[in-house]
Short mmCIF file of C-alpha atoms and ligand atoms in Angstrom, two decimals:
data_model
loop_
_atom_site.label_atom_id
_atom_site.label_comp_id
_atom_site.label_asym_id
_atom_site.label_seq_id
_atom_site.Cartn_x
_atom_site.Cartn_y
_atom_site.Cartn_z
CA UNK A 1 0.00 0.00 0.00
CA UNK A 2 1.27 3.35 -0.95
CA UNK A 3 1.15 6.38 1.47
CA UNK A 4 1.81 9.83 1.13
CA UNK A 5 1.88 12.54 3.24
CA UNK A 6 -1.31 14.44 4.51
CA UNK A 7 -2.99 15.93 1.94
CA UNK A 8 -4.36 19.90 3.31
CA UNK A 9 -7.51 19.35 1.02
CA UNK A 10 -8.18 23.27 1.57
CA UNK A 11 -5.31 24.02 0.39
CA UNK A 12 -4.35 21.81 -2.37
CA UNK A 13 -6.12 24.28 -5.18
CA UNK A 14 -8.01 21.05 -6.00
CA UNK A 15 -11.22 22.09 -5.23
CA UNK A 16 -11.79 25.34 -6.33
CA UNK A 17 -12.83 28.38 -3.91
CA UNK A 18 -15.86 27.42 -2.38
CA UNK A 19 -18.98 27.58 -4.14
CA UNK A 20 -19.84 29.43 -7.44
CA UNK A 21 -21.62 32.77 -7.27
CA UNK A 22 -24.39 32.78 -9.68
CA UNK A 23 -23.86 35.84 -12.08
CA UNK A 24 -26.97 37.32 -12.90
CA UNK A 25 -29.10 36.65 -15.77
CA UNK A 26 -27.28 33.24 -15.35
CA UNK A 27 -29.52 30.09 -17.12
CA UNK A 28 -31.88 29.26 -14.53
CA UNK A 29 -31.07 25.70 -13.14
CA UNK A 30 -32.48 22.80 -14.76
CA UNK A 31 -33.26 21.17 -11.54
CA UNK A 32 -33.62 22.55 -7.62
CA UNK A 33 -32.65 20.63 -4.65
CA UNK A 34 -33.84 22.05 -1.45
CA UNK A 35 -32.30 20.11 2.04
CA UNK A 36 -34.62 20.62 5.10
CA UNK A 37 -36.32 19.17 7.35
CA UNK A 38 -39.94 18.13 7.37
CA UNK A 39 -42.64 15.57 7.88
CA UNK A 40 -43.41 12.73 5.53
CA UNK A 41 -46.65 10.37 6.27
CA UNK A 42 -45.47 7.09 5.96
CA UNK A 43 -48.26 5.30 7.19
CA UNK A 44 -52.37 6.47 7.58
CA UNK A 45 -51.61 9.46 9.93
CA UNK A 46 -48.14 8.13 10.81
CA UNK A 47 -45.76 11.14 10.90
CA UNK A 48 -42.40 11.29 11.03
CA UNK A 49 -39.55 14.31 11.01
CA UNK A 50 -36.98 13.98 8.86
CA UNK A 51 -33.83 15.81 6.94
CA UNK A 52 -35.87 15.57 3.00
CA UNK A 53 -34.99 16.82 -0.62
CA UNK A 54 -37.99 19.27 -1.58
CA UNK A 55 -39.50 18.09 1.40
CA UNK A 56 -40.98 14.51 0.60
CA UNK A 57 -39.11 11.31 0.48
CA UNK A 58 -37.74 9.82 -1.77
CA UNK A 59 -36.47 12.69 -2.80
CA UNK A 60 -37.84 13.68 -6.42
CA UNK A 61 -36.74 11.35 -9.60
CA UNK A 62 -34.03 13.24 -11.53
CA UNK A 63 -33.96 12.13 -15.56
CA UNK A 64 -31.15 13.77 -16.65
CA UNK A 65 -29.63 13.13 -20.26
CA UNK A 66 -26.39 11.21 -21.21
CA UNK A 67 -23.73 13.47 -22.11
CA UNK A 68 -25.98 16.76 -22.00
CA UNK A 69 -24.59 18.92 -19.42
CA UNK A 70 -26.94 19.67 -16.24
CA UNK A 71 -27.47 22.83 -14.15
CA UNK A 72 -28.65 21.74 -10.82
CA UNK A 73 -29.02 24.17 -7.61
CA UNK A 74 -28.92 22.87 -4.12
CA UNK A 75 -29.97 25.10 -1.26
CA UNK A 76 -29.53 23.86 2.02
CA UNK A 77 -31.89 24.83 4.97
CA UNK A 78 -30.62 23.38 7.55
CA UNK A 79 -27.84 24.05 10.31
CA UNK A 80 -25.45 21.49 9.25
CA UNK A 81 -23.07 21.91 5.91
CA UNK A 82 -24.15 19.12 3.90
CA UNK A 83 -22.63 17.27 1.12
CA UNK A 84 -24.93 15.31 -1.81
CA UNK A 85 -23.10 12.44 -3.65
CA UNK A 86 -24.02 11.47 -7.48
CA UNK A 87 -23.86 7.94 -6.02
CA UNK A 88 -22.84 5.86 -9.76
CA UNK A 89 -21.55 8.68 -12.01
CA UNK A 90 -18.34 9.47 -13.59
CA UNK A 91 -18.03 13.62 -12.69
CA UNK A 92 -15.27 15.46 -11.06
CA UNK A 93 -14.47 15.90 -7.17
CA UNK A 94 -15.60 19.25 -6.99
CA UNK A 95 -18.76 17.76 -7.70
CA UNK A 96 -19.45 14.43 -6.97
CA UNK A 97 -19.94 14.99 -3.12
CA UNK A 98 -17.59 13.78 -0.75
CA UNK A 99 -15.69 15.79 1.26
CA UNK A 100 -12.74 13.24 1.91
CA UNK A 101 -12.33 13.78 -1.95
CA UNK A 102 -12.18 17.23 -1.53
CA UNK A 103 -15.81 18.32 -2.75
CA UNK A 104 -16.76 21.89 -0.91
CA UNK A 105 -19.65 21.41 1.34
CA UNK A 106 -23.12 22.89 0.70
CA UNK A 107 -23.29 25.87 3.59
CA UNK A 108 -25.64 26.13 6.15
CA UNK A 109 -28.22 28.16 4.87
CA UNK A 110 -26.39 28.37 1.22
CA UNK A 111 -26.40 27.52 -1.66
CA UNK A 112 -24.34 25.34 -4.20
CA UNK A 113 -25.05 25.69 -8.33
CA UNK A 114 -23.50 22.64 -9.64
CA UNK A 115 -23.07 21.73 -13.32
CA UNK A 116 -21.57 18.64 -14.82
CA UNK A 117 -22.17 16.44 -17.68
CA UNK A 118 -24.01 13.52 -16.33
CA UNK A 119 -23.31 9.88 -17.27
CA UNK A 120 -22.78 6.81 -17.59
CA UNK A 121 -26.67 6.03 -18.50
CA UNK A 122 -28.72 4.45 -16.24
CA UNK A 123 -30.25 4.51 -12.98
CA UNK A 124 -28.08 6.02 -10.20
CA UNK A 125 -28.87 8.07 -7.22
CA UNK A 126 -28.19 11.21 -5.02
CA UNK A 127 -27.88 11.04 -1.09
CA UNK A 128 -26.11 12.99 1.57
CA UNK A 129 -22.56 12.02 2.10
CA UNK A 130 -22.13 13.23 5.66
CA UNK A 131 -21.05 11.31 8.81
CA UNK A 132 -23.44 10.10 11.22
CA UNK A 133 -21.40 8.60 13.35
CA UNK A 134 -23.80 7.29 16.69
CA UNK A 135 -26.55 9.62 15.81
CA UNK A 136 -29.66 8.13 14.09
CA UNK A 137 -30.62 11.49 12.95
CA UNK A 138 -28.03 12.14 10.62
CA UNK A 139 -26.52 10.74 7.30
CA UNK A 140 -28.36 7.79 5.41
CA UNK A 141 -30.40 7.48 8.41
CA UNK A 142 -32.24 10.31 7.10
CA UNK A 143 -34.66 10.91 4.23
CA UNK A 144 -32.26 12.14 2.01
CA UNK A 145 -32.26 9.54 -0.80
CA UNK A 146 -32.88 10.10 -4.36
CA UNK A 147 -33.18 8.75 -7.98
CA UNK A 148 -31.49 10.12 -10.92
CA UNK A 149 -31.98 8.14 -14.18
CA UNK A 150 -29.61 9.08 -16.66
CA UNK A 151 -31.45 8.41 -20.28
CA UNK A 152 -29.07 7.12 -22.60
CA UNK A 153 -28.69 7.98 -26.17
CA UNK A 154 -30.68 4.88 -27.32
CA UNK A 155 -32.69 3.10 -24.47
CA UNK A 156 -32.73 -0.53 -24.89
CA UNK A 157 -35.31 -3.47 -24.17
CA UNK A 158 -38.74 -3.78 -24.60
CA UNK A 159 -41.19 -2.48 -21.84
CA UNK A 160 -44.72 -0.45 -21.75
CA UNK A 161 -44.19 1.30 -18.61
CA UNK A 162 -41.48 2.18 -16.22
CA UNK A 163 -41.73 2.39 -12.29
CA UNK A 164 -39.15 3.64 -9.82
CA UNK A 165 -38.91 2.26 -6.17
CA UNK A 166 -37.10 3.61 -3.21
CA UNK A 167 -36.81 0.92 0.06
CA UNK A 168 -35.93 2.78 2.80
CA UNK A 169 -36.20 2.31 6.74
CA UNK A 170 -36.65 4.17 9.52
CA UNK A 171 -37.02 5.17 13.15
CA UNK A 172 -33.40 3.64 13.75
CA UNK A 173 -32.10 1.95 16.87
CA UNK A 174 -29.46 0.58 18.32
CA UNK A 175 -29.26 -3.47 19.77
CA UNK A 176 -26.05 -4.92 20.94
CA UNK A 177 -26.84 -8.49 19.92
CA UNK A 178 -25.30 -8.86 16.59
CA UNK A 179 -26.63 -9.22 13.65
CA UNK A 180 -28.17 -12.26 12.42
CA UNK A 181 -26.12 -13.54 9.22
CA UNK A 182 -27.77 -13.32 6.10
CA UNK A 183 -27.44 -16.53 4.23
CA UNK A 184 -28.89 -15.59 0.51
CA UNK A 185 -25.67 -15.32 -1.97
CA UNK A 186 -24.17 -17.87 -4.36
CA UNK A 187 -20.90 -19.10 -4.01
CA UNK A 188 -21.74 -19.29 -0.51
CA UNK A 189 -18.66 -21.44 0.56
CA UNK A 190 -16.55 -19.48 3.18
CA UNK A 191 -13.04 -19.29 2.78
CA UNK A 192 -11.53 -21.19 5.51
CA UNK A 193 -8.31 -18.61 6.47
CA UNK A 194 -10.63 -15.95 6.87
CA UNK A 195 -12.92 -18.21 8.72
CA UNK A 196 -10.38 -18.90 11.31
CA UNK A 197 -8.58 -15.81 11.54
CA UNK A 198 -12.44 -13.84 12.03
CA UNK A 199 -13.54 -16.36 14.62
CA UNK A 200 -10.21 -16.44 16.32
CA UNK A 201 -10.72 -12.13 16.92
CA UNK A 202 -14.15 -12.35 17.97
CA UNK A 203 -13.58 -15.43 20.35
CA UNK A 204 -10.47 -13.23 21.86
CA UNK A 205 -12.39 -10.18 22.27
CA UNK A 206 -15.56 -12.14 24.03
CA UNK A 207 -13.20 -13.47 26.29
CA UNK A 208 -11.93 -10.27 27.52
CA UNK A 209 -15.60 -9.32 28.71
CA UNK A 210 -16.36 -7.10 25.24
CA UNK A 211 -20.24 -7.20 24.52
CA UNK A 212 -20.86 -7.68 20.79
CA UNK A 213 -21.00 -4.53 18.80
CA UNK A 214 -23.77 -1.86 18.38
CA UNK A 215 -25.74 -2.59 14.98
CA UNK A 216 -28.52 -0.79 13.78
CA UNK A 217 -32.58 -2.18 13.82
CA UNK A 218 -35.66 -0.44 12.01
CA UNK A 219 -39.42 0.21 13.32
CA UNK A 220 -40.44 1.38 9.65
CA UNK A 221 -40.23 -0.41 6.59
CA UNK A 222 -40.68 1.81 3.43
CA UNK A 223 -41.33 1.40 -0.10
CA UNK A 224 -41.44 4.87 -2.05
CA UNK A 225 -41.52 6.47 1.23
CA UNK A 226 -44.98 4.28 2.21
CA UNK A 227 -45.51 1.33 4.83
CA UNK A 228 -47.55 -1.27 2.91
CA UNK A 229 -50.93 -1.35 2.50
CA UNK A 230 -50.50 2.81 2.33
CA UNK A 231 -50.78 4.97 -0.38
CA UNK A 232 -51.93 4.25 -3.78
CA UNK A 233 -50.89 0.53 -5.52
CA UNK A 234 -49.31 -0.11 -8.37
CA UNK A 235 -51.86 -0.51 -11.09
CA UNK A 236 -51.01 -2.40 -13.97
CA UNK A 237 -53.04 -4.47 -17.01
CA UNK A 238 -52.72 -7.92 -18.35
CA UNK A 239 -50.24 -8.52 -20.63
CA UNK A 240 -47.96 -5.16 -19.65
CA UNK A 241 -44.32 -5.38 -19.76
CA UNK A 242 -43.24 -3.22 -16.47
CA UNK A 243 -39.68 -2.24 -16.20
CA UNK A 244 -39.13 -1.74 -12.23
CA UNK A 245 -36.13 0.44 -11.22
CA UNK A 246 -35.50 -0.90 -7.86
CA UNK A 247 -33.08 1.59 -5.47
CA UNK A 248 -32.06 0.34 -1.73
CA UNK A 249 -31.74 3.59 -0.14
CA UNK A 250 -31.24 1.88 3.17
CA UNK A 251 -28.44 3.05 5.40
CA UNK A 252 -27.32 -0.41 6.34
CA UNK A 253 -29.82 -3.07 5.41
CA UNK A 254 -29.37 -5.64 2.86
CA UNK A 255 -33.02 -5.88 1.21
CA UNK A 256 -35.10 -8.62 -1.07
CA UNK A 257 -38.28 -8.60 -3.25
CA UNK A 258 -40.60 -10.50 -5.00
CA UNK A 259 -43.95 -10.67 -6.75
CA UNK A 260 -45.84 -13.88 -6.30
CA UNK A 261 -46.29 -15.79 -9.70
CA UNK A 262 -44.29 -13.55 -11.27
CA UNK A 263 -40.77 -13.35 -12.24
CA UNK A 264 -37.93 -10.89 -12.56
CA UNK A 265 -35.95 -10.83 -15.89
CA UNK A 266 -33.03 -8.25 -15.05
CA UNK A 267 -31.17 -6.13 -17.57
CA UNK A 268 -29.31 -4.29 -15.46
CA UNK A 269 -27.53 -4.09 -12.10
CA UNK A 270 -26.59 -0.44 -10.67
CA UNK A 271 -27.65 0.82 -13.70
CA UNK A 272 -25.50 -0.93 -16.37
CA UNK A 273 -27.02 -3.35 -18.79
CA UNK A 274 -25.99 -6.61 -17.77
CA UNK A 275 -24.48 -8.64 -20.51
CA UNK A 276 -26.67 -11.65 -19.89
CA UNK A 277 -30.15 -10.62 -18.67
CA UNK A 278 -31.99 -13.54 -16.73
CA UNK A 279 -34.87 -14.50 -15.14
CA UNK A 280 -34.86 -14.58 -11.43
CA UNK A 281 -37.87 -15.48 -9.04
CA UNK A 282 -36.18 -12.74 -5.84
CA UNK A 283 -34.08 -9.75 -6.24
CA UNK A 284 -31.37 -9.34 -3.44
CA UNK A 285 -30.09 -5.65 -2.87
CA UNK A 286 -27.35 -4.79 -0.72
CA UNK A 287 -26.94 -1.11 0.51
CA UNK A 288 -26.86 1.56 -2.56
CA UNK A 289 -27.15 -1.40 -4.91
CA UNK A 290 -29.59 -0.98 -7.83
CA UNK A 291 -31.27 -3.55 -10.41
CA UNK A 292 -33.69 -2.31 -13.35
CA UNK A 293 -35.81 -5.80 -14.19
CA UNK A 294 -38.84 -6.37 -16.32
CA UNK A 295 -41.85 -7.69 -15.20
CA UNK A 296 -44.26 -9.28 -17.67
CA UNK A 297 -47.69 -9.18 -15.63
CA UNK A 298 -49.36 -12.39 -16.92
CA UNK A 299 -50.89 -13.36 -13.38
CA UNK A 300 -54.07 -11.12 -12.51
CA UNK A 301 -54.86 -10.73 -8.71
CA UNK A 302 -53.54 -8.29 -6.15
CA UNK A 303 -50.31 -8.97 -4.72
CA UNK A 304 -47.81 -8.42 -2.68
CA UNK A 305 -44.51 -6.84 -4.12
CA UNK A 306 -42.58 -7.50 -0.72
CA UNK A 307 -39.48 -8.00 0.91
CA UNK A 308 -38.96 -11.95 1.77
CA UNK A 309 -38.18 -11.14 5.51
CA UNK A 310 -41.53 -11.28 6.94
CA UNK A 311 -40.89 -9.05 9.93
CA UNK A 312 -39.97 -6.59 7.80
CA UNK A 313 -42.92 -6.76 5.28
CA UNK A 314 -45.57 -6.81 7.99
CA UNK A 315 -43.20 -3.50 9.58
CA UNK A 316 -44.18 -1.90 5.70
CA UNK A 317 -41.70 -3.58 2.99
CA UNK A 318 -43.80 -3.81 0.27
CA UNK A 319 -46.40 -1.83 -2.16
CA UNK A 320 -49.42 -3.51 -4.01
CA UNK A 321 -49.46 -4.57 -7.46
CA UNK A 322 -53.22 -4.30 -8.48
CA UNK A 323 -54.30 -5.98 -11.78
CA UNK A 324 -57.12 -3.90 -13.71
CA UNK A 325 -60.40 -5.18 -12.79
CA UNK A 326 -58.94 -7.60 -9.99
CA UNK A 327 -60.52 -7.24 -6.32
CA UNK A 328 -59.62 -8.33 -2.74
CA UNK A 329 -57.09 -8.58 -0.17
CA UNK A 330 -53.75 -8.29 -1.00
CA UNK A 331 -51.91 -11.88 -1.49
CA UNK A 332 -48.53 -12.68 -0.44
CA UNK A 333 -46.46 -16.36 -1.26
CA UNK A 334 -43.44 -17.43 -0.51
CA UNK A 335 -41.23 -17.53 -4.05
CA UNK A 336 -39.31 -20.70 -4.85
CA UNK A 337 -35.81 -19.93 -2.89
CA UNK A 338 -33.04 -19.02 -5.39
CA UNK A 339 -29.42 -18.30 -4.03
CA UNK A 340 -28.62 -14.83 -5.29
CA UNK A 341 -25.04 -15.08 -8.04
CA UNK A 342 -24.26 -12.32 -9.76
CA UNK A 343 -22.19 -14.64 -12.07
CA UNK A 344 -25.77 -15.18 -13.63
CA UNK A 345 -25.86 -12.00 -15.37
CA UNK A 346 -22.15 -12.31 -16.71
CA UNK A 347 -20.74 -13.08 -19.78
CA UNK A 348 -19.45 -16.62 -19.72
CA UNK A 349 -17.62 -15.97 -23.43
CA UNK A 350 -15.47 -12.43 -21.92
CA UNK A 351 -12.10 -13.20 -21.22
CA UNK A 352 -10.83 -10.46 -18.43
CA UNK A 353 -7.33 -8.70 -19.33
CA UNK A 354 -4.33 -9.38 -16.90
CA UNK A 355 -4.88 -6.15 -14.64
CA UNK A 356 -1.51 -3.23 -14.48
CA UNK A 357 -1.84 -3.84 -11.02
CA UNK A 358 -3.70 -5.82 -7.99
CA UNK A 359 -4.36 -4.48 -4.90
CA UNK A 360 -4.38 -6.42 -1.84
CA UNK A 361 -6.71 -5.55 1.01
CA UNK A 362 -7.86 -7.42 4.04
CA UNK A 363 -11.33 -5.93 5.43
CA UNK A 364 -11.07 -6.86 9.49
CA UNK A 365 -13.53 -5.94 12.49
CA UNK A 366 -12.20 -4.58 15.67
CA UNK A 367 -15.07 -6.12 17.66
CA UNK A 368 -17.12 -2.99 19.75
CA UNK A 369 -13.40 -1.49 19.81
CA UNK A 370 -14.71 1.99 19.37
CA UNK A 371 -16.93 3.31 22.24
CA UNK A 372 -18.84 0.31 21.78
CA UNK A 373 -18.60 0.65 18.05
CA UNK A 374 -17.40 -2.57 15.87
CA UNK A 375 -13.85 -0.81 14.35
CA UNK A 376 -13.57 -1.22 10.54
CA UNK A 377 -10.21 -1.20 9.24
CA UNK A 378 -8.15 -2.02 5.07
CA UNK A 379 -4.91 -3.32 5.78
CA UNK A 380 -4.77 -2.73 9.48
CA UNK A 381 -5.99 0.85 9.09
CA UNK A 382 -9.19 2.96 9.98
CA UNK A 383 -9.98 5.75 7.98
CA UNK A 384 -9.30 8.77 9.83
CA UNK A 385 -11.22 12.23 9.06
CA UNK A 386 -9.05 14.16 10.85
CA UNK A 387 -5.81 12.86 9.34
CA UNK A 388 -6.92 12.32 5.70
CA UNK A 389 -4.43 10.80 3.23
CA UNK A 390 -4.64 8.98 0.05
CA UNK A 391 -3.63 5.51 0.57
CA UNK A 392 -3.24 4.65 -2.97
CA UNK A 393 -1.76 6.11 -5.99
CA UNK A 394 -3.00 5.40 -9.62
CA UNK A 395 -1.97 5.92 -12.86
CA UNK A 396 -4.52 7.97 -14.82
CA UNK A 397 -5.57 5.29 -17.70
CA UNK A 398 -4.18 2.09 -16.09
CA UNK A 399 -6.05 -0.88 -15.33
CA UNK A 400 -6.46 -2.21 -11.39
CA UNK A 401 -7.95 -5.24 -9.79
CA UNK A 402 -8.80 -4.82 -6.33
CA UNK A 403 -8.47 -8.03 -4.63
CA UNK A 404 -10.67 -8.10 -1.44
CA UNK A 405 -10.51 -10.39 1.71
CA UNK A 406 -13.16 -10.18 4.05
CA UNK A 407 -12.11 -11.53 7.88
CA UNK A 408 -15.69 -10.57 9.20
CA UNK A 409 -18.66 -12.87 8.73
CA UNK A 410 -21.19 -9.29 8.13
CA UNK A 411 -21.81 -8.86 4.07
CA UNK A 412 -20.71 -5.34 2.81
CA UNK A 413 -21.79 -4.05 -0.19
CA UNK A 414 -18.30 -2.15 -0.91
CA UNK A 415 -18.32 0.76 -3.33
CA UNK A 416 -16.13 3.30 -5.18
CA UNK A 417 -16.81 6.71 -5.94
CA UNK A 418 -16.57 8.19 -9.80
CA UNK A 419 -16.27 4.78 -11.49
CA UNK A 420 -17.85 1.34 -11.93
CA UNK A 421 -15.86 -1.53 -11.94
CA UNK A 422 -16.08 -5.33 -13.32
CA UNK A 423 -16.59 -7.98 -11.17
CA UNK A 424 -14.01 -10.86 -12.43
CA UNK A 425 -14.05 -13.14 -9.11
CA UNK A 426 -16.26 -14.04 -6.75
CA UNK A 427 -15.47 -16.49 -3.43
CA UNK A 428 -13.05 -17.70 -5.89
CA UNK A 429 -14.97 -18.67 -9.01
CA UNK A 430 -14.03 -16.34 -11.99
CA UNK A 431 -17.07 -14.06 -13.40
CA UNK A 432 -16.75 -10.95 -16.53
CA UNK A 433 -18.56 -8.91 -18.05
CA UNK A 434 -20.80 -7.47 -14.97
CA UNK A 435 -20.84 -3.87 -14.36
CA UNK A 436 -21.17 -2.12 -10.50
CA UNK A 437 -20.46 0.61 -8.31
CA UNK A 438 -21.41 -1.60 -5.27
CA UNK A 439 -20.84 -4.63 -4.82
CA UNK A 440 -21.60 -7.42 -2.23
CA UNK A 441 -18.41 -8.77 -0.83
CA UNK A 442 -19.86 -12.03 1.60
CA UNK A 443 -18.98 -12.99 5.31
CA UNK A 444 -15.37 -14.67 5.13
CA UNK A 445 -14.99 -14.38 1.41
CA UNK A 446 -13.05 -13.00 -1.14
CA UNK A 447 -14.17 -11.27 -4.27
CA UNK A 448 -12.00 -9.32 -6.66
CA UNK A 449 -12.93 -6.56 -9.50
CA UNK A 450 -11.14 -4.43 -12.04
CA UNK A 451 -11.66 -1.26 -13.58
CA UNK A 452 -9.53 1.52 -15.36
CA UNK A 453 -8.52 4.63 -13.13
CA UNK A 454 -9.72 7.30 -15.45
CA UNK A 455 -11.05 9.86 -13.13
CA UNK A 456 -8.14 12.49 -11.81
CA UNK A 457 -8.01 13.40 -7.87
CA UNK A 458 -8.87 11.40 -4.74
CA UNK A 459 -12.09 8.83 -5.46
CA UNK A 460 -13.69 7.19 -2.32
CA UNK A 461 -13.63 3.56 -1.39
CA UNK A 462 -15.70 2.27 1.09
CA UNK A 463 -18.43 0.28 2.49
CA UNK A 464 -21.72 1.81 2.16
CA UNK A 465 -22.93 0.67 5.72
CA UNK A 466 -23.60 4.08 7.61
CA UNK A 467 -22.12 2.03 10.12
CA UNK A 468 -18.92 0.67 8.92
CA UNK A 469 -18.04 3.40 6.71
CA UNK A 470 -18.42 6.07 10.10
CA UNK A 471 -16.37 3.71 11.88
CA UNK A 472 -12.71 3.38 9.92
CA UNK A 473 -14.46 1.22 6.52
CA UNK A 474 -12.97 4.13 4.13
CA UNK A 475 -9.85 4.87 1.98
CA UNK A 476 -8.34 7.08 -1.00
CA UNK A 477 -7.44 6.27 -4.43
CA UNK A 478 -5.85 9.44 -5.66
CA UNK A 479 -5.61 9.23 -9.60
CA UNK A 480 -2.60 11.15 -11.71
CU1 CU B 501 -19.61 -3.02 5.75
#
């Protein structure tokens, strides 16, 4: 791992001073964000305050156009300098939203005017990009989630209809009893090393008396901002083809859904067409993870588009699909269980080029090591605001592979800022040919992907857990 000295991000003449002044008779924006806080009804008179965009949640859907450059002004109400990430696209730091990178914050009570040229196509997303830390309030616990889909020049497949879906929770909490491992992904073998070296740290730190780490729970269960059973359904006819753009905007959950007797035919994941689109009977979502599927609605009724974790349906994770003509209580099954691969949606024909470079990094869990906290570090190392420094150096137009080893048995869906990257192996079965910006890395295995560094300046790595990225899961490419 390379290291360099701290970089004084104020300083360094990357990032511009401050925000733009808009001169006037400037173009008006194309689109206005407005941060504040508000109430949104998420169930029949069920109220709750929260930091909004425009004051509803989700915040409103953004279609911007591939390669046409976008005005967009963000004024932010509140007391707290905010930052909004383009969560997906390729645009520079001193606008994609992260203030490790260097992006100026939104002032309190200010104003940004952003432009940029908008891409790749697809559906992506915008949400805050600030710390929480141990306060529920703040960050991704929010209601400050939104879609942007990014039209591309041509727009592929064959649909009547298009529907966009936010899942969010809220009304956070914290519980000290560990979370229960999700068992859902395919190869689901762990590696043993990481096995042993993961149970060996937790077993030492039990024995010294150490309580599990805090994790984070949910009262309510969202879809579009609505508990289940609230709000208007999704109305559809016989013989429709609806193309669902599905968005986790959780801050830490890993989410499912499916549509009894129907199935899921996915063309893309995180907004990139998939090379091999297939037919699936559950979508699985980790945190900030996206998949655009087609459903052909050739089952009348009323039904429940839900979440497979029954708790969390009954809590609100669902929305009604309502068949023209069709009456009675909504109806929920069980789908036929289906171990979610991404390898499914690859391109078995692709052969990956040798990478410039690999990067080693080992992902371990300092068990409630920080104030109760579970401590996050890469390589031995938690991310440290206060004493920010890239840990990487690329070579503008090279190609990496990031090779990932995960000694925790918790899934993270890991991301990185300003590019997407192809998945090429997964718990140690080769894959090409699939497209992400997040992807999920399983307990005690490994996963490795590659892309080119083409985006100058300091990009973000990190897990998109609120949780683990606030406590030391974060580092710093920085691009020349
Ligand atoms: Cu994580």
């Amino acid at each position: 791992m390379q290291r360099r000295g701290f970089l004084k991000l104020a300083g360094a003449g990357m990032v511009g001073a401050g925000f733009p002044v808009i001169a006037r008779g400037a173009a008006p924006p194309d689109h206005t964000l407005r941060i504040g806080t508000g109430l949104v009804e998420v169930g029949h008179q069920r109220f709750l305050s929260m930091t909004t965009y425009n004051g509803a949640f989700p915040g409103p859907l953004l279609r911007l156009k591939e390669g046409r450059q976008v005005i967009v002004d963000i004024h932010n109400d509140t007391d707290t300098p905010e930052q909004l990430h383009w969560h997906g696209q390729r645009i520079p730091v001193s606008v994609d939203g992260a203030a490790e990178e260097g992006t100026p914050y939104i002032p309190a009570h200010g104003m940004r005017r952003l432009s940029y040229v908008p891409g790749p196509a697809g559906l992506r997303f915008y949400h805050t990009h600030l710390r929480a830390g141990a306060d529920l309030q703040m960050g991704q616990y929010s209601g400050q989630v939104g879609p942007v889909y990014i039209e591309p020049a041509s727009e592929p497949g064959a649909y009547d209809r298009e529907v966009f879906l936010t899942l969010k929770e809220f009304e956070p909490f914290f519980s000290q009893g560990g979370d229960m491992a999700m068992d859902f992904m395919s190869p689901s073998e762990p590696d043993p090393d990481l096995k042993r070296q993961g149970e060996a740290e937790m077993r030492a730190s039990l024995a010294k008396g150490m309580k599990k780490g805090f994790e984070v729970g949910y009262r309510v269960f969202t879809v579009n901002g609505r508990q289940l059973g609230f709000g208007e359904p999704i109305r559809v006819q016989r013989g429709e083809r609806v193309l669902f753009h599905v968005l986790n905007g959780s801050a830490s959950e890993t989410r499912s859904l499916a549509l009894p007797g129907h199935t899921f035919k996915v063309v893309a994941l995180d907004g990139n067409p998939v090379p091999h689109p297939a037919d699936v009977p559950v979508l699985w979502f980790g945190t900030a993870e996206r998949i655009s599927a087609v459903v052909e609605m050739n089952d009348p009724g009323v039904w429940v588009l839900g979440d497979l974790a029954d708790d969390d349906r009954r809590d609100g994770m669902g929305i009604v699909v309502e068949y023209a003509g069709a009456k009675g209580k909504p109806q929920w099954r069980k789908p036929p269980l289906l171990r979610w691969d991404y390898r499914r949606f690859a391109d078995p024909a692709r052969r990956v080029q040798a990478p410039d470079r690999t990067i080693d990094m080992l992902f371990q869990k300092g068990n409630a090591a920080e104030q109760g906290f579970n401590r996050w570090t890469i390589n031995g190392k938690a991310f440290d605001m206060e004493h920010m420094a890239a840990d990487w150096q690329l070579e503008r137009g090279k190609r990496y592979r990031l090779r990932m080893r995960n000694a925790s048995d918790d899934i993270h869906p890991m991301h990185l800022h300003r590019h997407s990257f192809e998945l090429t192996n997964i718990a140690g079965q080769p894959t090409a040919g699939v497209l992400k910006d997040v992807a999920m890395l399983g307990g005690y295995q490994t996963m490795e992907v590659d892309f080119t560094a083409d985006q100058p300046g300091l990009s973000l790595f990190h897990c998109h857990m609120q949780l683990h990225m606030d406590f030391g899961f974060m580092g710093l490419f920085e691009t020349t």
